[in-house]
Coordinates of N, CA, C and O in Angstrom, one line a residue:
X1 N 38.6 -135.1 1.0 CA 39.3 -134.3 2.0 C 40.8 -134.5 1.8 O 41.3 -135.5 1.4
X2 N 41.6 -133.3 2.3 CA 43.0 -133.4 2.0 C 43.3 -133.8 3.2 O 42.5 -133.7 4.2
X3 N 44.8 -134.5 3.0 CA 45.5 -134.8 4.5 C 46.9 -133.9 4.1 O 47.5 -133.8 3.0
X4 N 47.4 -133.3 5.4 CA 48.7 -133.0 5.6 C 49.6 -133.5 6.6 O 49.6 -133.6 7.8
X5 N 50.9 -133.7 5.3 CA 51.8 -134.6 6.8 C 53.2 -133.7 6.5 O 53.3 -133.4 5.3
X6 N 54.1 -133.4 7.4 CA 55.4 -132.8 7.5 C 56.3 -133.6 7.8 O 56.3 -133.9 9.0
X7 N 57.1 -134.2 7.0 CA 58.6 -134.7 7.4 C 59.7 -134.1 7.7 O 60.2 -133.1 7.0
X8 N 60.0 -134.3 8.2 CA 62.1 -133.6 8.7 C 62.9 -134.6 8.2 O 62.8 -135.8 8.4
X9 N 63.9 -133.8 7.4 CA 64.7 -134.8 6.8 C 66.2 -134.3 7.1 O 66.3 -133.1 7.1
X10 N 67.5 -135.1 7.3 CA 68.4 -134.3 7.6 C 69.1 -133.5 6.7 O 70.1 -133.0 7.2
X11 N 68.9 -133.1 5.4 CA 69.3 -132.2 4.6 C 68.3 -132.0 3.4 O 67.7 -133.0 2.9
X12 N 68.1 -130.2 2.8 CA 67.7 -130.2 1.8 C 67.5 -131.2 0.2 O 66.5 -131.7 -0.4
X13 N 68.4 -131.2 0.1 CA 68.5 -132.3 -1.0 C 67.8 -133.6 -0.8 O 67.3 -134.1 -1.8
X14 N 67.8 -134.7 0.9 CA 67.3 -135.6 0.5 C 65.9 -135.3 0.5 O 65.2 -135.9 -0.4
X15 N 65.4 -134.4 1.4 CA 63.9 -133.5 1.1 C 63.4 -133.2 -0.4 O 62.2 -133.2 -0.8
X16 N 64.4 -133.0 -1.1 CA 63.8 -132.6 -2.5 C 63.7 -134.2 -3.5 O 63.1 -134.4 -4.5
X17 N 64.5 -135.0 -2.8 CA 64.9 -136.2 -3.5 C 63.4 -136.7 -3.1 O 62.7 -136.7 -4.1
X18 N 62.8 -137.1 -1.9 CA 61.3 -137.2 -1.8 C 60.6 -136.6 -2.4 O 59.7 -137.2 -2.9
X19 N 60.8 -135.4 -2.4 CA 59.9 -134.3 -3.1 C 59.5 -134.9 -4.8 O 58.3 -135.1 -5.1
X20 N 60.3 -135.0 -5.5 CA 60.7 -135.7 -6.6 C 60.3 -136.7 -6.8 O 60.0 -137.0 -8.0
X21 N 60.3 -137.8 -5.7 CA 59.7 -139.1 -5.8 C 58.1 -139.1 -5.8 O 57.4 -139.9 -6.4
X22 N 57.8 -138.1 -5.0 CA 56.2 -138.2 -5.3 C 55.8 -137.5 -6.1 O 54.6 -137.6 -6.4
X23 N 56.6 -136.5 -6.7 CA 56.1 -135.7 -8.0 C 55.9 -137.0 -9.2 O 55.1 -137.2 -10.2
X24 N 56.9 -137.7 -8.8 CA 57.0 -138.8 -10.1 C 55.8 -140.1 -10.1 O 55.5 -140.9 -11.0
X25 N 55.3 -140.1 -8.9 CA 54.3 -141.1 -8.3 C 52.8 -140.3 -8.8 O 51.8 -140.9 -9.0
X26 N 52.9 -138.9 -8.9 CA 51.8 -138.2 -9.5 C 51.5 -138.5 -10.5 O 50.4 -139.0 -10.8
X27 N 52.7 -138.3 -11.2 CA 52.4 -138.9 -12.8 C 52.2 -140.0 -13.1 O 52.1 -140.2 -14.3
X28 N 52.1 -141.0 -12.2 CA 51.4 -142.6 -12.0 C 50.3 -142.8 -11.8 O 49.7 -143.9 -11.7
X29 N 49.8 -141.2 -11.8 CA 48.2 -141.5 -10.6 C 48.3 -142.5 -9.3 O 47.3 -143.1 -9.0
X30 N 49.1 -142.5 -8.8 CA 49.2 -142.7 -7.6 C 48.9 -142.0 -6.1 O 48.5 -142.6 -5.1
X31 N 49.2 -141.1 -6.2 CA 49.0 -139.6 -5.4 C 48.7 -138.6 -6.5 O 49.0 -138.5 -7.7
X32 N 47.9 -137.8 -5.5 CA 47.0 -136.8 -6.3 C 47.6 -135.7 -4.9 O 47.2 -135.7 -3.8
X33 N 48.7 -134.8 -5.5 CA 49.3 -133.7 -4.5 C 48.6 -132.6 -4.6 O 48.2 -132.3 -5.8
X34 N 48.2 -131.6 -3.6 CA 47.5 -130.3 -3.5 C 48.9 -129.3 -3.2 O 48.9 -128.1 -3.6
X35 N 49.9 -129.7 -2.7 CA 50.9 -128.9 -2.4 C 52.2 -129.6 -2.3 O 52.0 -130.9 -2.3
X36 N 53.6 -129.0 -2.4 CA 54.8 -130.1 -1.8 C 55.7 -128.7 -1.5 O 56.1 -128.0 -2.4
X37 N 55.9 -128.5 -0.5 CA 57.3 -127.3 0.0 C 58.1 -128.1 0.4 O 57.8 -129.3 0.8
X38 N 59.3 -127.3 0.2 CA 60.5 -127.6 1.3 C 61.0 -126.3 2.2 O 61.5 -125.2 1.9
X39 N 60.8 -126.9 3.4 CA 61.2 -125.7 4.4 C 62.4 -126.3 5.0 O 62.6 -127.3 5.7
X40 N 63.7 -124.8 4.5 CA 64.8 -125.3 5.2 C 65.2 -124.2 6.0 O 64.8 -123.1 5.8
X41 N 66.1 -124.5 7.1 CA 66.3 -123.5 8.7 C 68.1 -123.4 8.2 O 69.0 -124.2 7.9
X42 N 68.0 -122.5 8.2 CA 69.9 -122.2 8.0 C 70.8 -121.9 9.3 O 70.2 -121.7 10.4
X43 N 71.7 -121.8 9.2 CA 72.3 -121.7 10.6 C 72.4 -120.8 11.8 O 72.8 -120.8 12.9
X44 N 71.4 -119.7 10.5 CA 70.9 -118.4 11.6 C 69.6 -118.4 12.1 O 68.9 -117.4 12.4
X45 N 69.1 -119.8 12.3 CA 68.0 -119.7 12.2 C 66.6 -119.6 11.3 O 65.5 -120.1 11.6
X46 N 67.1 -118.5 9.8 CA 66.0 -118.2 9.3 C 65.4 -119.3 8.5 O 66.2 -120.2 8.3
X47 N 64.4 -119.5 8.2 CA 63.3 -120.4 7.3 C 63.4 -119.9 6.1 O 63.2 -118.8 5.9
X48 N 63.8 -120.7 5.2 CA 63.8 -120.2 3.3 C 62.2 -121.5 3.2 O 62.1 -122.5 4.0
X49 N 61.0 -121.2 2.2 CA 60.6 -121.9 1.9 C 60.8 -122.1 0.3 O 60.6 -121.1 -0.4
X50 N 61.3 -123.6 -0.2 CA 60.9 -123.7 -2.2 C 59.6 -124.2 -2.0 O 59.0 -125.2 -1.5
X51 N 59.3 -123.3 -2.8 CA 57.9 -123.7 -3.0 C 58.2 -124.5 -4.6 O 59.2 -124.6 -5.3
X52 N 57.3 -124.8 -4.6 CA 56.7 -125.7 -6.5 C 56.2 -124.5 -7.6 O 56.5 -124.5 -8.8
X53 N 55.4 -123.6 -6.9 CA 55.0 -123.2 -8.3 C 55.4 -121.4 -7.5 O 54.8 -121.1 -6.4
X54 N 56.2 -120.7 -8.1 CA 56.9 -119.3 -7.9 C 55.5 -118.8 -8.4 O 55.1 -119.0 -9.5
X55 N 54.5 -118.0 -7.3 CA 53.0 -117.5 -7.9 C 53.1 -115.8 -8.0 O 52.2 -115.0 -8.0
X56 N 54.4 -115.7 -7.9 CA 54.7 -113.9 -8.0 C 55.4 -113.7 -9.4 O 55.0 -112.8 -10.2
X57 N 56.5 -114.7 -9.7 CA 57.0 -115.1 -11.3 C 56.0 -115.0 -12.4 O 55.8 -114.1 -13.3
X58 N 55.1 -116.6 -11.8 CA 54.0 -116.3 -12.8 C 52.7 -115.2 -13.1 O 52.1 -115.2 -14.1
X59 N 52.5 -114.6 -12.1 CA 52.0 -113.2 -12.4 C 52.5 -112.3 -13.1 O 51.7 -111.7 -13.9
X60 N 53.5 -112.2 -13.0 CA 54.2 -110.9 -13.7 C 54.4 -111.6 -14.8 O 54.8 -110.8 -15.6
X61 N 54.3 -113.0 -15.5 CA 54.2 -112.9 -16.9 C 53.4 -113.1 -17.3 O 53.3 -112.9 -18.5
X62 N 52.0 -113.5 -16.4 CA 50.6 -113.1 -16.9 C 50.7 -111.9 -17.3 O 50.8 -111.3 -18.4
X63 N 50.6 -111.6 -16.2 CA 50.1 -109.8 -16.4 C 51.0 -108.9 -16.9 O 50.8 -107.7 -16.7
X64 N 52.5 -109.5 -17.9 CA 53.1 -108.5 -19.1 C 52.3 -109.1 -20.1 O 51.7 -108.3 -20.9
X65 N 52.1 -110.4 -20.3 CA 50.9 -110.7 -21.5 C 49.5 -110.4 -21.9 O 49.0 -110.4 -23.1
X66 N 48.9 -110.1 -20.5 CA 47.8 -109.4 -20.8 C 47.8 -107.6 -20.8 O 46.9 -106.9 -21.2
X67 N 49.2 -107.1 -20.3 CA 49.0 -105.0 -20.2 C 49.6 -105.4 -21.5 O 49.0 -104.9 -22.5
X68 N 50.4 -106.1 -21.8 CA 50.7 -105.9 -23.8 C 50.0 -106.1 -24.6 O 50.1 -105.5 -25.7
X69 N 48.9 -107.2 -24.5 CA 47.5 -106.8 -25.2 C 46.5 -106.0 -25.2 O 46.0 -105.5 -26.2
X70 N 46.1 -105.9 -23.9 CA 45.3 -104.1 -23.6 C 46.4 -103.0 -24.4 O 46.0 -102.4 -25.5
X71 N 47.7 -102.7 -23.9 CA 48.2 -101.7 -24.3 C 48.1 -101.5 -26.1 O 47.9 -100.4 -26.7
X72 N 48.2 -103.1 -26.8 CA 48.3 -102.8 -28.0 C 46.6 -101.9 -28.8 O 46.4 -101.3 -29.8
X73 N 45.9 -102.5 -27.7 CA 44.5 -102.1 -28.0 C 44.6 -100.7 -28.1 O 44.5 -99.9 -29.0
X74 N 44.9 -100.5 -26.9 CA 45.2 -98.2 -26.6 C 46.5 -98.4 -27.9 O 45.7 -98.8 -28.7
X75 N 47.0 -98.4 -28.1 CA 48.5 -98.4 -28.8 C 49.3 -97.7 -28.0 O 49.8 -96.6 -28.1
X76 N 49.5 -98.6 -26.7 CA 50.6 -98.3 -25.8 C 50.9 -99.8 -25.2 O 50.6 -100.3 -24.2
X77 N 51.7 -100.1 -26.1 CA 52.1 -101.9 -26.0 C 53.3 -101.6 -24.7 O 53.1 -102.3 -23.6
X78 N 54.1 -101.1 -24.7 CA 54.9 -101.3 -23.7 C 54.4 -100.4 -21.9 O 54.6 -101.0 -20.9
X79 N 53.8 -99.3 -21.9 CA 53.2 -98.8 -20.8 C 52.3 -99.6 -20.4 O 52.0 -99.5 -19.2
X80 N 51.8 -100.7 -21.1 CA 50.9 -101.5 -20.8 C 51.3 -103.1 -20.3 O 50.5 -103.7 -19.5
X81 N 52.4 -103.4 -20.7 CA 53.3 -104.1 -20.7 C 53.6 -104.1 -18.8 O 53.2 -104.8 -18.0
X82 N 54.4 -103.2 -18.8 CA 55.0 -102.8 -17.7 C 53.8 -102.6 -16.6 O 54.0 -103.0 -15.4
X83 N 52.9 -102.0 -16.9 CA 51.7 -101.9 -16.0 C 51.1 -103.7 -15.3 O 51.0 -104.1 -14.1
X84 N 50.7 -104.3 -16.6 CA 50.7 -105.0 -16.2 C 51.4 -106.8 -15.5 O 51.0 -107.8 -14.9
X85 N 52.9 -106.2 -16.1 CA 54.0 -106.7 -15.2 C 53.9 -106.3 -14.0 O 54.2 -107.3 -13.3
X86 N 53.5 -105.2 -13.1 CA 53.7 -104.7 -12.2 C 52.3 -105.2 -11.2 O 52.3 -105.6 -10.0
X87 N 51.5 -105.1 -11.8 CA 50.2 -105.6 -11.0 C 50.3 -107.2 -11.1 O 50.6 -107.6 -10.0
X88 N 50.0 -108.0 -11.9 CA 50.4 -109.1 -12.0 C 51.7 -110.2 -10.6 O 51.8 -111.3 -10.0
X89 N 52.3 -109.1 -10.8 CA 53.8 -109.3 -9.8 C 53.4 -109.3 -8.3 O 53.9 -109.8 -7.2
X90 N 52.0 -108.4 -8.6 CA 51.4 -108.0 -7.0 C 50.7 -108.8 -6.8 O 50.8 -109.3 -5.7
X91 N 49.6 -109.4 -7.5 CA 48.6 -110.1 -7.6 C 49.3 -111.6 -7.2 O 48.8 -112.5 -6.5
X92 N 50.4 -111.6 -7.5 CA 51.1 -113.3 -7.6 C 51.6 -113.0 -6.1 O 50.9 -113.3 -5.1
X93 N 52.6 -112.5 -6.0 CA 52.9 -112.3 -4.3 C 51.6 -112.6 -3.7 O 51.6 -113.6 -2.9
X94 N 50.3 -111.8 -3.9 CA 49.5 -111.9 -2.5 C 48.9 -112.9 -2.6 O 48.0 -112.9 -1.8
X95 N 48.9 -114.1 -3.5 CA 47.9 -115.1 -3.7 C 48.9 -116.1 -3.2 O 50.1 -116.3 -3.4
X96 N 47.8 -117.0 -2.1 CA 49.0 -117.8 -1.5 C 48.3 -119.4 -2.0 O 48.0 -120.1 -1.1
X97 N 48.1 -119.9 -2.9 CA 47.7 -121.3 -2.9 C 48.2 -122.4 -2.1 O 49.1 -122.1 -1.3
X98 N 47.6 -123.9 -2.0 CA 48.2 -124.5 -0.8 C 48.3 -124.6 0.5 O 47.4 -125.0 1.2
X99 N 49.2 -124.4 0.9 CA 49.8 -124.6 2.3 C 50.2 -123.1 2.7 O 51.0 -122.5 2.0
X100 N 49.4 -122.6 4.0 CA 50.3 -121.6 4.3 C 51.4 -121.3 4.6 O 52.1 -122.0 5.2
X101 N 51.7 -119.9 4.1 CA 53.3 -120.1 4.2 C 53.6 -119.8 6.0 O 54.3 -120.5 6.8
X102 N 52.9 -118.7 6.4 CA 52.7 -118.4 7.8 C 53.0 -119.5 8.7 O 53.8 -119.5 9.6
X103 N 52.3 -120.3 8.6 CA 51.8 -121.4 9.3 C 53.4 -122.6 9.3 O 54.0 -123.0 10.3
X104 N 53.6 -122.8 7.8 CA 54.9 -123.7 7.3 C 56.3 -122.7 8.1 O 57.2 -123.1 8.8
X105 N 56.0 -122.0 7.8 CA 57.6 -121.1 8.6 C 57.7 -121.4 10.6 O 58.7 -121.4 11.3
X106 N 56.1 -121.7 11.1 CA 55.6 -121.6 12.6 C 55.9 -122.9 12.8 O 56.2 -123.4 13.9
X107 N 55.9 -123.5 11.8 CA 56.1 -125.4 11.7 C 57.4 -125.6 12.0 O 57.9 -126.2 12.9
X108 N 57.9 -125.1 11.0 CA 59.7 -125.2 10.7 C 60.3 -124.7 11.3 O 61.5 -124.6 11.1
X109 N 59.8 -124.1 12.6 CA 60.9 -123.4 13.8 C 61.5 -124.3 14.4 O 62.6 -124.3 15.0
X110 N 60.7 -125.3 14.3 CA 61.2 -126.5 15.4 C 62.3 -127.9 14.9 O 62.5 -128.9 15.5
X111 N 62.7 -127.3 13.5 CA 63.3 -128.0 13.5 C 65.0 -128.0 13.4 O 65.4 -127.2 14.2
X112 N 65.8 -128.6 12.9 CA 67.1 -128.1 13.5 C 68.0 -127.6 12.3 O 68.1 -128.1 11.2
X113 N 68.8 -126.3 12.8 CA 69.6 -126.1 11.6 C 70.2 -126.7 10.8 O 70.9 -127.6 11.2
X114 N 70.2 -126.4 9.4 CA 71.0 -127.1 8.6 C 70.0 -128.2 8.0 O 70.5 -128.7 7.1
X115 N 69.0 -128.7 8.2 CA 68.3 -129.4 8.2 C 67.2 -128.7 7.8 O 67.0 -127.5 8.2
X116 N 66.0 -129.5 6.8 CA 65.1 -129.8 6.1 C 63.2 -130.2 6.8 O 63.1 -131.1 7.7
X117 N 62.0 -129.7 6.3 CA 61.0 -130.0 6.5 C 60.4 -130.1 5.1 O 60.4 -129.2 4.3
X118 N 59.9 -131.4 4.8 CA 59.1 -131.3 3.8 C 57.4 -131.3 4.2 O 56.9 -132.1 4.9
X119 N 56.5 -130.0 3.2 CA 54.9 -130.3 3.5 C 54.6 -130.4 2.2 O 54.7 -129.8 1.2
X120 N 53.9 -131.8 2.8 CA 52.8 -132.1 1.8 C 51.7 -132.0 1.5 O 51.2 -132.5 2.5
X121 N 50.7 -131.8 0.8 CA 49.0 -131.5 1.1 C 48.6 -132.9 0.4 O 48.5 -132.8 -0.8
X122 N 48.3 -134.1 0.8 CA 48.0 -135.1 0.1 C 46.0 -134.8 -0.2 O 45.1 -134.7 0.7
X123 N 45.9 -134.8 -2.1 CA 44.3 -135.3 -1.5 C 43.9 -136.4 -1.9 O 42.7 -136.4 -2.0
X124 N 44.4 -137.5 -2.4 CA 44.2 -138.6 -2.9 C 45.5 -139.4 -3.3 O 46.4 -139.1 -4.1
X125 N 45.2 -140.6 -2.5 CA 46.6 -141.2 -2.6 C 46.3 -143.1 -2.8 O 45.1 -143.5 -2.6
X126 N 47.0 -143.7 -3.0 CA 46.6 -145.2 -3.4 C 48.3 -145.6 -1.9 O 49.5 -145.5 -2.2
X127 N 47.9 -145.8 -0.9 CA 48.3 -146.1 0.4 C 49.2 -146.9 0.1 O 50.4 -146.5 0.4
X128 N 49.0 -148.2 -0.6 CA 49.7 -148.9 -0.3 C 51.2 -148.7 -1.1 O 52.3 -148.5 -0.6
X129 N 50.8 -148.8 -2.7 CA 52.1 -148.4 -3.6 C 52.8 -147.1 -3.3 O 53.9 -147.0 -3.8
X130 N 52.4 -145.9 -2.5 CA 53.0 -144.5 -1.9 C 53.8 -144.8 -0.8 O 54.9 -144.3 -0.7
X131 N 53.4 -145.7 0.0 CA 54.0 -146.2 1.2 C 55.6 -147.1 0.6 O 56.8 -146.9 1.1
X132 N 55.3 -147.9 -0.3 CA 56.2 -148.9 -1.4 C 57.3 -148.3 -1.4 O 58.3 -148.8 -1.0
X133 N 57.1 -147.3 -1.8 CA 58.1 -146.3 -3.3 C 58.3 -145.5 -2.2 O 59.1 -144.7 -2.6
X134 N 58.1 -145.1 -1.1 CA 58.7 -144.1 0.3 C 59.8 -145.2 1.2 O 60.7 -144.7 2.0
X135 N 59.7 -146.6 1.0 CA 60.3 -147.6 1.7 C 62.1 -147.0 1.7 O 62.8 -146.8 0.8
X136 N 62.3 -146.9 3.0 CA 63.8 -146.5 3.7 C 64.0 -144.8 2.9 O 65.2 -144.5 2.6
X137 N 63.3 -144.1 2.8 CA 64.1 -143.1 2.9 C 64.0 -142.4 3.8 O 64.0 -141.3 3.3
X138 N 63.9 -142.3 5.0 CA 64.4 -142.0 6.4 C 63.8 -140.6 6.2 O 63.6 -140.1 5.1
X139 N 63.7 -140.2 7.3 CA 62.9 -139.1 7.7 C 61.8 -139.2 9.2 O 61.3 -140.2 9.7
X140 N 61.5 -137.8 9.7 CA 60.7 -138.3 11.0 C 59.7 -137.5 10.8 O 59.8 -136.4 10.4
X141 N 58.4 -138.4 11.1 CA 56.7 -137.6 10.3 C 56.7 -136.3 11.8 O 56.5 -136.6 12.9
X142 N 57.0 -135.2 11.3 CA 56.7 -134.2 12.5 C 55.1 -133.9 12.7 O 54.5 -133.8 13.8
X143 N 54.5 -133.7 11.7 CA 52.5 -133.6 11.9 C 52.4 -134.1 10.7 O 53.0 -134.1 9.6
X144 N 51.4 -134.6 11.4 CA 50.2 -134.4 10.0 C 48.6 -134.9 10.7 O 48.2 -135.0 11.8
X145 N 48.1 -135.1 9.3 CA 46.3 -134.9 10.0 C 45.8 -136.4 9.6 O 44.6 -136.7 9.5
X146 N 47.1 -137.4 9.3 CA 46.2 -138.5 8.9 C 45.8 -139.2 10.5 O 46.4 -138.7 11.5
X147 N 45.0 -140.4 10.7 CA 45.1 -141.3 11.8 C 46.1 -141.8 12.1 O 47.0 -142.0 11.3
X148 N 46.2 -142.1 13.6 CA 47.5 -143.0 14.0 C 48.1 -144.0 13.3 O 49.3 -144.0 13.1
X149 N 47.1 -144.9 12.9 CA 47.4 -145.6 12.4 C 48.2 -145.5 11.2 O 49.3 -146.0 10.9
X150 N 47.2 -144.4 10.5 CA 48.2 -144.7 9.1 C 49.7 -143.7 9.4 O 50.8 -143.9 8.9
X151 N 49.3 -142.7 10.2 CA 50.7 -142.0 10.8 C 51.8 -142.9 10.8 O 52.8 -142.8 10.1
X152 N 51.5 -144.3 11.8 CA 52.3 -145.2 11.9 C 53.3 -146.2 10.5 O 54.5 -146.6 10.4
X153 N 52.1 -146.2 9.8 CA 52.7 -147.2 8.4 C 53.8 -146.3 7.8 O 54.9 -146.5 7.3
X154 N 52.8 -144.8 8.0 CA 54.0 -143.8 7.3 C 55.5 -143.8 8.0 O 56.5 -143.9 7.3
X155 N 55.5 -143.7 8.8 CA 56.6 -143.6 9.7 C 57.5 -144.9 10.0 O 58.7 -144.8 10.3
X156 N 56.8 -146.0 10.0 CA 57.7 -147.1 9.5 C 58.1 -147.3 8.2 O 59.0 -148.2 8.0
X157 N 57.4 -146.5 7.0 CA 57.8 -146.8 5.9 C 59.1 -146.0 5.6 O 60.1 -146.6 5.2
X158 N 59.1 -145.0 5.7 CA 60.3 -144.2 5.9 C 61.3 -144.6 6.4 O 62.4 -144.2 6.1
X159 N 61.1 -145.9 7.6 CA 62.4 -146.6 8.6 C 62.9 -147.1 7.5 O 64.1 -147.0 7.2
X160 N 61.9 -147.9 6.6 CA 62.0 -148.6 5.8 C 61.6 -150.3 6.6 O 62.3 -151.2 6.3
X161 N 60.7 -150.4 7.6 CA 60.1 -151.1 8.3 C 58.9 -151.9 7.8 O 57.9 -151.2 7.7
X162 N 58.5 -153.4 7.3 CA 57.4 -153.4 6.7 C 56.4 -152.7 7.9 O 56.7 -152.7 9.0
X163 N 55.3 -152.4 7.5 CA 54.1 -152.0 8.0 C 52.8 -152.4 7.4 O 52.7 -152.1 6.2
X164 N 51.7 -153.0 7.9 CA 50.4 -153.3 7.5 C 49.9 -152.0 7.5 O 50.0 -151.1 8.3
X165 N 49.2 -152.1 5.9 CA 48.6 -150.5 5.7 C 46.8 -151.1 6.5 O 46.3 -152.2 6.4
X166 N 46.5 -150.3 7.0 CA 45.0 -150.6 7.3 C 44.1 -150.4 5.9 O 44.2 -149.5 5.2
X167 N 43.4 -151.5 5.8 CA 42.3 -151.0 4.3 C 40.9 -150.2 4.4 O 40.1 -150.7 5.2
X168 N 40.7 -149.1 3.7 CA 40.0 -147.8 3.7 C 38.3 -148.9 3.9 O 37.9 -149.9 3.3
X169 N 37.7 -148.0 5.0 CA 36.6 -148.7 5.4 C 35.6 -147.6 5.4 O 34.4 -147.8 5.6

């Protein structure tokens, strides 16, 4: 089962600087990530989300690589091309993997301009060394779906506070 936790951080950048740190903790097998956004609120209010993987980009270069091989089949490489740049492009917009975006933007209202939410989708994580390598980079856990408890280690680990991780029973 996945867990999701949201941090607020006070600027973009140190949000991505986290973001970064556990992409690199992935590659440790340490955390096993299902999602990582950053939701940031600008001074008018609105919500930009970066997502990790642009899934409207990568459609439309699926789908110029696959209407250019159909098309070459008909011998219409570029009508085919463009066709399926165009559907692809559609296909990618409406597929939403992860975290909703709906939901992430409903999240991120509450937090304060000029300032940063990072979501995470954790589904597999090694508690203690994640907690380690998160030690003082500040931030306040706004939700998530783990227990209090471990809510807590998280949230002092960020103080940069030791915390007893509870062990998985």
């Amino acid at each position: 089962m996945s867990d999701l936790v949201v941090i607020a951080f006070p600027t973009e950048a140190k949000a991505e600087e986290v973001r970064q740190k556990l992409l690199a903790m992935q590659k440790e097998y340490l955390i096993e990530l299902g999602d990582a956004v950053i939701a940031v609120k600008d001074a008018n209010g609105s919500i930009k989300l970066n997502q990790l993987i642009n899934t409207t980009a990568a459609g439309a270069v699926s789908g110029t690589f696959w209407g250019t091989l159909i098309g070459l089949i008909f011998l219409m490489p570029l009508a085919g091309a463009a066709l399926g740049a165009a559907s692809g492009t559609l296909g990618g917009y409406l597929a939403d993997i992860g975290i909703d975006d709906k939901w992430m933007k409903e999240t991120a209202a509450a937090i304060q301009p000029g300032t940063a939410a990072l979501f995470v989708l954790v589904r597999k994580v090694t508690a203690e060394k994640v907690l380690e390598g998160l030690k003082g980079e500040g931030g306040k856990v706004l939700k998530t779906s783990l227990d209090h408890t471990k809510e807590a280690a998280l949230q002092a680990a960020l103080a940069g506070a030791q915390a007893a991780v509870p062990s998985p029973s």
